[in-house]
Amino acid sequence: MDKGLPFAVCVVTALLLLRESSQAGEEGDPERLAAPTSGLGVDSRGQPEGLPTLTVTTILEDPYVMVRGAELEGYCMDLLGALAQMLRFQYRVKVVGDGQYGAVAAGGNWTGMIGEILRKEADIAVAPLTVTSAREEVVSFTTPFLQTGIGILLRKDTVSQDMSFFHFLSPFSKETWTGLLFAYLLTCCCLFLVARLSPCEWNEPKNEENHFTFLNSLWFGAGALALQGVTPRPQALSVRVVAVVWWLFTLALLAAYIANFTALLSSGSEQLPIQTFEDLVKQRNLEFGTLEGSSTFYFFKNSKNPIHQMIYEYMEKRREHVLVKTYQEAVQRVMDSNYAFIGESISQDLAAARHCNLIRAPEVIGARGFGIATTQASPWTKPLSIAVLKLRELGDLDYLRNKWWESSCLRQSRDRWSPLEPPALGGLFLALGVGLALGVLAALAELSNSSRLTAGHAKKSCCSVFIEEICTRLRIKEKARPNQETSGKANA
C-alpha cells in the first residue's frame, strides 16, 4: 500500500505534464489553427456536435490566408466559414507542409495541396488554387469563387522613361486633333462668310472693305482658343452668334484638355514602356520569372504562342535565378531589384494597392479561376459548387473581395488614363455645328430683310436685289452693271 501510493502519484503527474505539453503544442502549431469568427467566418468549435468534420488544407498568402495571433484569417477563411454555415459541417484547417500549391514532381507524385488531397491527408483545399486541366485529371474542382488572369508586376521607377517631345499632344487622340483642326477652319470660313453676308458689317459694300477678311477671321478664331479678345469686334447678330458658339466650344475644349493632361501627368500610365508580354521579352533591363511549380509556369510551358514560348525558355534556362518559392518573396524581389514578376493578376492588384511604388502592366492573358479542390469521388464537390454559386448570387463574394482588397492605393490603380476620343466630345462638336448653321441662317435673314427694303425703294425684284447684294459682298463681278451704265449714257 505504501509502495503503490508514490507510484500512482508519479503516473498522475506524468499524465498531467503530457496533457499540458500536447495542448501547448497544438496552440503553437500553425497547421492546427482553427478558423476565426470574424466577418463571414464561423469557427468549427461553434458548430453543434455530431456534424461531419472536414480536414482543410490551405497555404499562407495575403490576403487569402494569414496568421493573426493564434488564429488564421483572410478571404479563404471567411469563405470557408460561410460554406460551413451553409452546408452544416465542421472543419479543421492545416497549412500545407511543403508550402506548394500542387505540381507533378520528378517521380510522378504530386506536391503541395494537390498531393495532400491525393494522399488523403486532407479532404478539401480552400486556397487561391488555380483550376487547370492537369489538376482536374487527379482531383475535382468546384465552381471558381474568384476570376483572375496572368499579369506582370513591376516597380514604377524601374520602368519609367522620359516623356516624348510631343507629350503635350497626348491628352487628345489623333482623331480628336484632326476634328479640332477641321472645326477651327470651318468656323473661320463660316465667320468670314457670315460677316460678308450680313448688312450690319458694312457701311457701303460697293466702296468699303469688310473688316472680317479671311486672315482676320483666322486670327479671331485663334484668339478665342487662347482665351484672348481680338479685333475686329463683331457687330451683326449673326456674326455674334457664330463668335459666341465658338467661344463656348473653346472653353469646354480647353477644360477637357487641362483635366485630361492633369490626369496624364498624375497617372503615369504612358510612362510604362512594358505594356505587354512582348514588350517584356524585347527588353534587357529586367529579369522576369514566376512561382516555381505554379500553374502560371506550366501555362507558358504548354502554350503554343511564340512569345509565351520565349518566356518559358527564358525562365527554364535561368530557373535558379528567376523562379521564386513564395508570393511574398516575389513581391519583395520586385521592390528590391530589377525584377518583373509574372503571376495572378488579382494578387498583383493587391500588391500594387498595398505597395504604392508597384504597378501592374495593362495586359492580362490566360483567363482562369480559383476553385476548391476535393477528391474525385468526394460527395462534397457538388454541394460546395452550389454553395459557391449561392454566395455569388447573394453578393457575399463581392463583399469579401471589397473587404480584403481595400487599401488607400487602390485609388491610384483605378486611375487608368486614356486619350479623349471623338465620341467623348461628340456633343461639343454637334453644338458647334448647330451654332454655325444658326449664324448662317441669321446672316441670310438679315440680308434678305435689307434686300426687301432696297427692292421696295428701287422698285426691283427682291430676288434680283438679293443676288446682287450677295455678289457685291462676295466681290463677284456682274455683267448687269456695265449694261446699266451703257444704257444710261444712251439716254443722256
Coordinates of C-alpha atoms in Angstrom, one line a residue:
M1 CA 0.0 0.0 0.0
D2 CA 2.8 2.4 0.9
K3 CA 4.7 1.5 -2.2
G4 CA 1.7 1.8 -4.5
L5 CA 0.8 5.4 -3.5
P6 CA 4.1 7.1 -4.7
F7 CA 3.8 5.1 -8.0
A8 CA 0.2 6.3 -8.5
V9 CA 1.2 9.9 -7.8
C10 CA 4.0 9.7 -10.4
V11 CA 1.7 8.3 -13.0
V12 CA -0.9 11.0 -12.5
T13 CA 1.8 13.7 -12.6
A14 CA 3.3 12.3 -15.8
L15 CA -0.2 12.3 -17.5
L16 CA -0.8 15.9 -16.5
L17 CA 2.5 17.0 -17.9
L18 CA 1.9 15.2 -21.1
R19 CA -1.6 16.7 -21.4
E20 CA -0.2 20.3 -20.9
S21 CA 2.6 19.8 -23.4
S22 CA 0.2 18.5 -26.0
Q23 CA -2.1 21.5 -25.5
A24 CA 0.8 23.9 -25.8
G25 CA 2.0 22.2 -29.0
E26 CA -1.5 22.5 -30.5
E27 CA -1.6 26.2 -29.7
G28 CA 1.9 26.8 -31.3
D29 CA 1.3 24.7 -34.4
P30 CA 0.0 26.8 -37.3
E31 CA -1.2 23.7 -39.0
R32 CA -3.8 23.2 -36.3
L33 CA -5.2 26.7 -36.1
A34 CA -9.0 27.0 -36.3
A35 CA -10.9 29.5 -38.4
P36 CA -11.7 32.9 -36.9
T37 CA -15.2 34.1 -36.1
S38 CA -14.8 37.5 -37.8
G39 CA -16.7 38.5 -40.9
L40 CA -18.5 35.6 -42.6
G41 CA -16.3 33.0 -41.0
V42 CA -17.7 30.6 -38.5
D43 CA -15.5 28.7 -36.0
S44 CA -15.7 25.0 -36.3
R45 CA -15.9 24.9 -32.5
G46 CA -19.1 26.9 -32.7
Q47 CA -20.9 24.2 -34.7
P48 CA -23.2 21.7 -32.9
E49 CA -21.6 18.3 -32.1
G50 CA -22.4 15.4 -34.4
L51 CA -21.7 17.3 -37.7
P52 CA -19.2 15.9 -40.1
T53 CA -15.6 17.2 -39.8
L54 CA -13.5 18.0 -42.8
T55 CA -9.8 18.4 -42.9
V56 CA -9.0 21.5 -44.9
T57 CA -5.5 22.2 -46.4
T58 CA -4.5 25.8 -47.3
I59 CA -1.5 27.9 -47.9
L60 CA -0.4 31.2 -46.3
E61 CA -0.8 34.0 -48.7
D62 CA -2.0 37.5 -48.2
P63 CA -5.0 38.2 -48.2
Y64 CA -6.3 34.7 -48.6
V65 CA -4.9 33.1 -45.5
M66 CA -2.9 35.0 -42.9
V67 CA -1.7 34.3 -39.3
R68 CA -3.1 36.8 -36.8
G69 CA -2.1 35.8 -33.3
A70 CA -3.3 32.3 -32.6
E71 CA -5.8 32.2 -35.5
L72 CA -5.9 32.1 -39.3
E73 CA -7.9 34.8 -41.1
G74 CA -8.4 36.1 -44.6
Y75 CA -10.6 35.8 -47.7
C76 CA -10.4 32.0 -47.8
M77 CA -11.1 31.6 -44.1
D78 CA -14.2 33.8 -44.3
L79 CA -15.3 31.8 -47.4
L80 CA -14.7 28.5 -45.6
G81 CA -16.8 29.7 -42.6
A82 CA -19.7 30.8 -44.8
L83 CA -19.6 27.4 -46.6
A84 CA -19.5 25.5 -43.3
Q85 CA -22.5 27.5 -42.1
M86 CA -24.4 26.9 -45.3
L87 CA -23.6 23.1 -45.6
R88 CA -23.6 22.3 -41.9
F89 CA -20.1 20.8 -41.4
Q90 CA -17.2 21.3 -39.0
Y91 CA -13.6 21.8 -40.3
R92 CA -10.1 21.5 -39.2
V93 CA -7.6 23.8 -41.0
K94 CA -3.9 22.8 -41.7
V95 CA -1.3 24.7 -43.6
V96 CA 0.3 22.7 -46.4
G97 CA 3.6 21.2 -45.3
D98 CA 5.8 21.9 -48.3
G99 CA 4.3 25.4 -49.0
Q100 CA 3.5 24.4 -52.6
Y101 CA 0.2 24.7 -54.5
G102 CA 0.5 21.5 -56.4
A103 CA 2.6 20.2 -59.3
V104 CA 4.0 16.9 -60.6
A105 CA 7.4 16.1 -59.1
A106 CA 10.2 14.3 -60.9
G107 CA 9.0 10.9 -59.6
G108 CA 5.4 11.5 -60.9
N109 CA 4.0 12.3 -57.5
W110 CA 2.1 15.5 -56.8
T111 CA 3.4 18.1 -54.4
G112 CA 1.6 20.8 -52.3
M113 CA -2.1 20.8 -51.6
I114 CA -3.0 18.6 -54.5
G115 CA -0.6 15.9 -53.2
E116 CA -2.1 16.1 -49.7
I117 CA -5.6 15.5 -51.1
L118 CA -4.4 12.6 -53.2
R119 CA -2.7 11.1 -50.1
K120 CA -5.9 11.5 -48.1
E121 CA -4.2 13.9 -45.7
A122 CA -6.9 16.5 -46.4
D123 CA -10.5 16.3 -47.6
I124 CA -10.6 19.7 -49.4
A125 CA -8.2 22.5 -50.3
V126 CA -9.5 26.1 -49.9
A127 CA -6.9 28.4 -51.2
P128 CA -6.0 30.6 -54.3
L129 CA -5.7 27.3 -56.2
T130 CA -6.0 27.7 -60.0
V131 CA -8.2 25.3 -61.9
T132 CA -6.0 23.6 -64.6
S133 CA -6.6 20.6 -66.8
A134 CA -3.6 18.7 -65.3
R135 CA -5.0 19.2 -61.7
E136 CA -8.5 18.4 -62.9
E137 CA -7.3 14.9 -64.0
V138 CA -6.4 13.9 -60.5
V139 CA -8.8 15.9 -58.3
S140 CA -12.1 17.6 -58.7
F141 CA -12.8 21.4 -58.6
T142 CA -15.8 23.3 -57.6
T143 CA -17.2 26.3 -59.4
P144 CA -14.5 29.1 -59.3
F145 CA -15.0 31.6 -56.5
L146 CA -12.6 34.2 -57.9
Q147 CA -11.7 35.0 -61.6
T148 CA -8.2 36.1 -62.5
G149 CA -5.6 36.0 -65.2
I150 CA -1.8 36.3 -65.7
G151 CA -0.2 39.7 -65.4
I152 CA 3.1 41.4 -65.0
L153 CA 4.0 43.1 -61.7
L154 CA 6.6 45.9 -62.0
R155 CA 8.3 48.6 -59.9
K156 CA 7.4 52.1 -61.1
D157 CA 10.9 53.5 -61.0
T158 CA 12.4 50.6 -63.0
V159 CA 10.1 51.1 -65.9
S160 CA 9.8 54.9 -66.1
Q161 CA 11.1 56.7 -69.1
D162 CA 11.4 60.2 -70.3
M163 CA 8.4 61.9 -71.9
S164 CA 8.3 62.4 -75.6
F165 CA 8.9 65.8 -77.2
F166 CA 5.3 66.0 -78.2
H167 CA 3.9 64.7 -75.0
F168 CA 1.6 67.7 -74.7
L169 CA -0.5 66.3 -77.6
S170 CA -1.3 63.1 -75.6
P171 CA -4.5 64.3 -73.9
F172 CA -6.4 64.0 -77.2
S173 CA -6.3 61.2 -79.7
K174 CA -5.1 61.8 -83.3
E175 CA -8.7 61.7 -84.5
T176 CA -9.7 64.4 -81.9
W177 CA -6.9 66.7 -83.0
T178 CA -8.0 66.2 -86.6
G179 CA -11.6 67.0 -85.8
L180 CA -10.5 70.1 -83.8
L181 CA -8.5 71.4 -86.8
F182 CA -11.4 70.9 -89.1
A183 CA -13.7 72.6 -86.7
Y184 CA -11.4 75.6 -86.4
L185 CA -11.1 76.0 -90.2
L186 CA -14.9 75.5 -90.7
T187 CA -15.7 78.1 -88.1
C188 CA -13.3 80.7 -89.5
C189 CA -14.7 80.2 -93.0
C190 CA -18.2 80.4 -91.6
L191 CA -17.3 83.6 -89.7
F192 CA -15.8 85.1 -92.9
L193 CA -18.9 84.2 -94.9
V194 CA -21.4 85.4 -92.4
A195 CA -19.6 88.7 -91.9
R196 CA -19.7 89.4 -95.6
L197 CA -23.3 88.5 -96.0
S198 CA -24.6 90.5 -93.0
P199 CA -25.5 94.1 -93.9
C200 CA -24.6 95.3 -90.4
E201 CA -21.0 94.6 -91.0
W202 CA -20.9 97.0 -94.0
N203 CA -21.5 100.7 -94.3
E204 CA -21.1 100.8 -98.1
P205 CA -20.5 97.3 -99.6
K206 CA -19.6 98.7 -103.0
N207 CA -16.8 101.0 -101.8
E208 CA -15.8 99.7 -98.3
E209 CA -13.6 96.7 -97.5
N210 CA -15.0 94.3 -94.9
H211 CA -13.0 94.1 -91.6
F212 CA -13.6 90.3 -91.4
T213 CA -11.1 89.3 -94.1
F214 CA -10.2 85.6 -94.2
L215 CA -6.9 86.2 -92.4
N216 CA -8.7 88.3 -89.7
S217 CA -11.2 85.5 -89.3
L218 CA -8.4 83.0 -88.7
W219 CA -6.8 85.4 -86.2
F220 CA -10.2 85.8 -84.4
G221 CA -10.6 82.0 -84.1
A222 CA -7.1 81.5 -82.8
G223 CA -7.5 84.3 -80.3
A224 CA -10.6 82.6 -78.9
L225 CA -8.6 79.4 -78.5
A226 CA -6.1 81.3 -76.4
L227 CA -8.9 83.0 -74.4
Q228 CA -7.8 86.4 -75.7
G229 CA -10.1 89.1 -77.1
V230 CA -9.0 90.2 -80.6
T231 CA -10.3 92.6 -83.2
P232 CA -12.3 93.1 -85.3
R233 CA -15.3 93.1 -83.0
P234 CA -18.5 91.6 -84.4
Q235 CA -21.4 94.0 -84.8
A236 CA -24.1 91.9 -86.6
L237 CA -26.3 89.5 -84.6
S238 CA -25.4 86.6 -87.0
V239 CA -21.6 87.2 -86.5
R240 CA -22.0 87.4 -82.8
V241 CA -23.9 84.1 -82.7
V242 CA -21.0 82.4 -84.5
A243 CA -18.5 84.1 -82.2
V244 CA -20.4 83.1 -79.0
V245 CA -20.8 79.5 -80.1
W246 CA -17.0 79.3 -80.9
W247 CA -16.1 80.8 -77.5
L248 CA -18.3 78.3 -75.7
F249 CA -16.7 75.5 -77.7
T250 CA -13.2 76.6 -76.9
L251 CA -14.0 76.9 -73.2
A252 CA -15.3 73.4 -73.0
L253 CA -12.4 72.1 -75.1
L254 CA -9.8 73.7 -73.0
A255 CA -11.4 72.4 -69.8
A256 CA -11.3 68.9 -71.2
Y257 CA -7.7 69.3 -72.3
I258 CA -6.5 70.6 -69.0
A259 CA -8.3 67.9 -67.0
N260 CA -7.0 65.1 -69.2
F261 CA -3.5 66.5 -69.2
T262 CA -3.5 66.7 -65.4
A263 CA -4.7 63.0 -65.2
L264 CA -2.0 62.0 -67.7
L265 CA 0.8 63.6 -65.6
S266 CA -0.5 62.1 -62.3
S267 CA -1.3 58.6 -63.6
G268 CA 2.0 57.9 -65.3
S269 CA 0.4 55.1 -67.4
E270 CA 2.0 56.5 -70.6
Q271 CA 5.4 56.2 -68.9
L272 CA 5.3 52.4 -69.0
P273 CA 7.4 51.0 -71.8
I274 CA 6.3 47.5 -70.8
Q275 CA 2.7 47.3 -71.7
T276 CA 2.5 43.7 -72.9
F277 CA 4.4 40.4 -72.6
E278 CA 6.0 41.1 -76.0
D279 CA 7.5 44.2 -74.5
L280 CA 8.8 42.2 -71.6
V281 CA 10.6 39.8 -73.9
K282 CA 12.2 42.5 -76.0
Q283 CA 13.7 44.5 -73.1
R284 CA 17.0 43.6 -71.5
N285 CA 17.0 45.6 -68.3
L286 CA 14.6 43.5 -66.1
E287 CA 14.8 39.8 -65.2
F288 CA 11.4 38.1 -65.0
G289 CA 10.0 34.9 -63.5
T290 CA 7.1 33.3 -61.7
L291 CA 6.4 30.9 -58.8
E292 CA 8.2 27.6 -59.1
G293 CA 5.8 24.8 -59.9
S294 CA 2.8 27.1 -60.3
S295 CA 0.1 26.9 -62.9
T296 CA 1.5 30.1 -64.4
F297 CA 4.8 28.3 -65.1
Y298 CA 3.0 25.4 -66.8
F299 CA 0.8 27.8 -68.8
F300 CA 3.8 29.2 -70.6
K301 CA 5.3 25.7 -70.9
N302 CA 2.3 24.3 -72.7
S303 CA 1.4 27.4 -74.7
K304 CA 1.9 27.4 -78.5
N305 CA 2.2 31.2 -78.7
P306 CA 5.8 32.1 -79.8
I307 CA 6.0 34.9 -77.2
H308 CA 4.9 32.6 -74.4
Q309 CA 7.4 30.0 -75.6
M310 CA 10.2 32.6 -75.4
I311 CA 9.1 33.5 -71.8
Y312 CA 9.2 29.8 -70.8
E313 CA 12.6 29.2 -72.4
Y314 CA 14.0 32.2 -70.5
M315 CA 12.6 31.0 -67.2
E316 CA 13.7 27.4 -67.7
K317 CA 17.3 28.4 -68.5
R318 CA 17.6 30.7 -65.5
R319 CA 15.2 28.9 -63.2
E320 CA 17.6 29.1 -60.2
H321 CA 17.7 32.8 -60.5
V322 CA 14.3 33.9 -61.7
L323 CA 11.9 31.4 -60.2
V324 CA 10.7 32.2 -56.6
K325 CA 9.4 29.9 -53.9
T326 CA 6.6 32.1 -52.4
Y327 CA 4.5 35.0 -53.5
Q328 CA 5.9 37.2 -50.7
E329 CA 9.4 36.5 -51.9
A330 CA 8.3 37.6 -55.4
V331 CA 6.8 40.9 -54.2
Q332 CA 9.9 41.7 -52.1
R333 CA 12.2 40.9 -55.0
V334 CA 10.2 43.3 -57.4
M335 CA 10.6 46.0 -54.8
D336 CA 14.3 45.4 -54.1
S337 CA 15.7 44.7 -57.6
N338 CA 15.2 45.0 -61.3
Y339 CA 12.8 42.1 -61.4
A340 CA 9.3 41.6 -63.0
F341 CA 7.0 39.1 -61.5
I342 CA 4.6 37.1 -63.7
G343 CA 1.6 35.8 -61.7
E344 CA -2.0 36.0 -60.9
S345 CA -3.4 39.5 -61.8
I346 CA -5.8 39.6 -58.9
S347 CA -2.9 39.1 -56.4
Q348 CA -0.8 41.6 -58.3
D349 CA -3.6 44.2 -57.9
L350 CA -3.5 43.7 -54.2
A351 CA 0.3 44.1 -54.2
A352 CA 0.0 47.3 -56.2
A353 CA -2.6 48.5 -53.7
R354 CA -0.5 47.7 -50.6
H355 CA 2.8 49.0 -52.1
C356 CA 2.2 52.3 -53.9
N357 CA 5.6 52.0 -55.8
L358 CA 4.4 48.9 -57.6
I359 CA 2.2 48.8 -60.7
R360 CA 0.7 46.0 -62.9
A361 CA 1.1 46.2 -66.7
P362 CA -2.2 46.6 -68.6
E363 CA -2.1 43.3 -70.5
V364 CA -3.7 40.3 -68.8
I365 CA -3.7 36.8 -70.5
G366 CA -5.0 33.3 -69.7
A367 CA -8.3 34.0 -68.0
R368 CA -8.7 31.5 -65.2
G369 CA -10.4 30.9 -61.8
F370 CA -9.7 29.9 -58.2
G371 CA -11.6 26.8 -57.2
I372 CA -12.0 24.5 -54.1
A373 CA -10.2 21.1 -54.7
T374 CA -11.7 17.8 -53.5
T375 CA -11.0 14.2 -54.2
Q376 CA -12.6 12.9 -57.4
A377 CA -15.1 10.6 -55.5
S378 CA -15.9 13.2 -52.8
P379 CA -19.6 13.7 -52.1
W380 CA -18.8 17.4 -51.2
T381 CA -17.9 18.6 -54.7
K382 CA -21.4 19.4 -56.0
P383 CA -22.8 20.8 -52.7
L384 CA -19.7 23.1 -52.4
S385 CA -20.2 24.3 -56.1
I386 CA -23.8 25.1 -55.4
A387 CA -23.0 26.9 -52.2
V388 CA -20.3 29.0 -54.1
L389 CA -22.9 29.9 -56.7
K390 CA -25.4 30.9 -53.9
L391 CA -22.8 33.1 -52.2
R392 CA -22.1 34.8 -55.5
E393 CA -25.8 35.4 -56.1
L394 CA -26.2 36.8 -52.6
G395 CA -23.3 39.2 -53.1
D396 CA -21.2 37.7 -50.3
L397 CA -18.3 37.0 -52.6
D398 CA -18.3 40.7 -53.7
Y399 CA -18.4 41.7 -50.1
L400 CA -15.4 39.6 -49.3
R401 CA -13.5 40.9 -52.3
N402 CA -14.1 44.5 -51.2
K403 CA -13.3 43.7 -47.6
W404 CA -9.8 42.1 -48.1
W405 CA -8.7 44.2 -51.2
E406 CA -9.4 47.5 -49.6
S407 CA -6.5 49.9 -49.5
S408 CA -5.6 53.5 -49.9
C409 CA -3.5 52.8 -53.0
L410 CA -6.5 51.3 -54.8
R411 CA -7.3 54.9 -55.9
Q412 CA -4.1 55.1 -57.9
S413 CA -4.7 51.7 -59.6
R414 CA -8.1 52.7 -60.7
D415 CA -6.9 55.9 -62.4
R416 CA -6.5 54.4 -65.8
W417 CA -5.8 57.3 -68.2
S418 CA -6.7 57.2 -71.9
P419 CA -6.7 59.9 -74.5
L420 CA -10.1 61.5 -75.3
E421 CA -11.7 60.1 -78.4
P422 CA -14.1 62.0 -80.7
P423 CA -17.2 60.3 -79.3
A424 CA -16.4 61.7 -75.9
L425 CA -16.6 65.2 -77.4
G426 CA -19.3 64.4 -80.0
G427 CA -21.9 66.6 -78.3
L428 CA -19.5 69.5 -78.2
F429 CA -18.8 69.3 -82.0
L430 CA -22.6 68.9 -82.6
A431 CA -23.3 72.1 -80.7
L432 CA -20.7 73.9 -82.7
G433 CA -22.2 72.8 -85.9
V434 CA -25.7 73.8 -84.9
G435 CA -24.4 77.2 -83.8
L436 CA -22.7 77.8 -87.1
A437 CA -25.8 76.9 -89.0
L438 CA -27.8 79.3 -86.9
G439 CA -25.3 82.1 -87.7
V440 CA -25.5 81.5 -91.4
L441 CA -29.3 81.5 -91.3
A442 CA -29.3 84.7 -89.3
A443 CA -27.0 86.4 -91.8
L444 CA -29.2 85.3 -94.7
A445 CA -32.2 86.6 -92.9
E446 CA -30.6 90.0 -92.3
L447 CA -29.5 90.2 -95.9
S448 CA -32.9 89.2 -97.1
N449 CA -34.6 91.8 -95.0
S450 CA -32.2 94.5 -96.3
S451 CA -32.7 93.4 -99.9
R452 CA -36.5 93.6 -99.4
L453 CA -36.3 97.2 -98.3
T454 CA -33.9 98.1 -101.1
A455 CA -36.1 96.4 -103.7
G456 CA -39.1 98.4 -102.4
H457 CA -37.4 101.7 -102.9
A458 CA -35.8 100.9 -106.2
K459 CA -38.9 99.1 -107.5
K460 CA -36.9 96.0 -108.4
S461 CA -37.4 92.3 -107.9
C462 CA -36.5 91.2 -104.3
C463 CA -34.6 88.1 -105.7
S464 CA -32.6 90.2 -108.1
V465 CA -31.6 92.6 -105.4
F466 CA -30.8 89.7 -103.0
I467 CA -28.5 88.1 -105.6
E468 CA -26.9 91.5 -106.4
E469 CA -26.2 92.1 -102.7
I470 CA -24.6 88.6 -102.4
C471 CA -22.4 89.2 -105.4
T472 CA -21.4 92.6 -104.2
R473 CA -20.4 91.4 -100.8
L474 CA -18.6 88.3 -102.2
R475 CA -16.9 90.5 -104.8
I476 CA -18.3 88.7 -107.7
K477 CA -18.2 90.7 -111.0
E478 CA -21.5 91.2 -112.7
K479 CA -22.3 91.8 -116.3
A480 CA -25.5 93.7 -115.5
R481 CA -23.7 96.7 -114.1
P482 CA -21.8 97.7 -117.3
N483 CA -25.0 97.2 -119.3
Q484 CA -26.8 99.6 -117.0
E485 CA -24.1 102.2 -117.4
T486 CA -24.2 101.9 -121.2
S487 CA -28.0 102.3 -121.3
G488 CA -27.7 105.4 -119.0
K489 CA -25.2 107.1 -121.4
A490 CA -27.5 106.4 -124.4
N491 CA -30.4 108.0 -122.7
A492 CA -28.3 111.1 -121.9

